[in-house]
């Protein structure tokens, strides 16, 4: 029996349990999945929700749900603290209710110290699993129901990738699609390679099949996901077992991207994240020549100092990064480039930090995500000397934010007065009668329109620039679009 078939059986058993519960108690069991962290985790959570829905659980808010799953992140220490806070709040409710089940999963669970802590101090948590076995959710829940014990199932490495798991998409019109898992880069500050394992690419046929299915379901915008999409195809999943499928130099990320664009139904194709060391000329060409690919690339620089980059093991220099950026912008001048920057990496001098400020000035980013360095146990940088003083970090962080806000505002202003295609995404929570949407550049725009337009791409005049977002006006094709 394949892993997938085995899991189908567990889903069936879970669903029988729910039926019996309904007959006895006159109500259906509910669930809530709380997700922290990155796009990968959000995508994994759609899989968890898919399994729960298939079993027959009904979605509910976290303060009322019977089954609560926390899909955790551990990229920075404050992400870990968040989980413990939530668990503390739930303790009383869990101990008083025999129907309730708390499950925790995701990156944090791959850390042995976390598991030890949960075993000792959080005995009321029912099910614990890691990043490599989310497909086993139903099995682990059944095991808990049948034994009443705390079930902990964390693997050190990925054994296989289970295709065809059910998925409950949060948005009908857009979806993420994993093209690869894990990371081989070992940036010295980063815990991802330890908690997500070695880089494994899915085979093109599986990816394209899933993409076609999503397009058939009405998805208009697809986001290809990987920690480093530019090394797609270097290590295939099946390599570990059969050794048959080797990297094909003629089929890497640019070719895959071009093939995804050929699928009818998609109007927008996005991808993230791009490591600057691997972004090829061919990829730039594919983006430039393909109107479906959004003019938007996330290209994290992390620091503007070549010396800090060396100690971060980023494998490029400031000069390489800037020449890559120039190449991209020369070929696609209006492109939006976004970045991540870490402040306070061990040994970062005032001069290093100023190099980061000047890089931000020169780069012309549309958006920058700024982070304070957080030591992660087990990563090389956690034991580097010359830790930076907290006050110094705070001061640098504030200065960086000012530079980032000023320069990104200047850059985003280029759209003012232009009419751009906008994917209508949600009802505006603050202004009645308004919706929010996104341009292909990733810029958010608020405008008055009928909520029935959600999921459609409409022309919007980018009327008023408000910093990182716009107030806009729909360009009417017919009156009904507004009211
Ligand atoms: N401390 C601070 N920021 C980090 N990032 C990754 N690891 C750390 C860390 N230990 C940031 C990087 C990365 C983003 C997803 O998170 O900038 O690109
Ligand atoms: Fe972490 Fe570096 Fe891999 Fe990104 S490329 S996930 S920062 S190790």
Short mmCIF file of C-alpha atoms and ligand atoms in Angstrom, two decimals, residues 75 182-193 227-228 273 275 302 314, ligand 2:
data_model
loop_
_atom_site.label_atom_id
_atom_site.label_comp_id
_atom_site.label_asym_id
_atom_site.label_seq_id
_atom_site.Cartn_x
_atom_site.Cartn_y
_atom_site.Cartn_z
CA UNK A 75 13.45 31.57 12.15
CA UNK A 182 14.68 22.33 2.07
CA UNK A 183 17.86 24.30 1.57
CA UNK A 184 21.54 23.48 1.00
CA UNK A 185 22.98 26.93 1.46
CA UNK A 186 23.74 27.01 5.16
CA UNK A 187 23.86 30.75 5.61
CA UNK A 188 25.57 30.90 8.99
CA UNK A 189 22.69 32.66 10.79
CA UNK A 190 19.91 30.48 9.41
CA UNK A 191 18.18 27.49 10.95
CA UNK A 192 16.17 26.54 7.84
CA UNK A 193 18.60 23.88 6.48
CA UNK A 227 13.89 28.46 -0.39
CA UNK A 228 16.08 28.99 -3.43
CA UNK A 273 12.78 33.13 -3.08
CA UNK A 275 19.23 33.52 -3.98
CA UNK A 302 20.98 40.47 3.95
CA UNK A 314 26.13 34.11 1.31
FE1 LIG B 2 18.29 30.22 5.17
FE2 LIG B 2 20.22 30.96 3.49
FE3 LIG B 2 18.73 28.78 2.94
FE4 LIG B 2 17.62 31.21 2.78
S1 LIG B 2 19.32 30.45 1.49
S2 LIG B 2 16.74 29.40 3.78
S3 LIG B 2 18.67 32.33 4.42
S4 LIG B 2 20.16 29.04 4.64
#
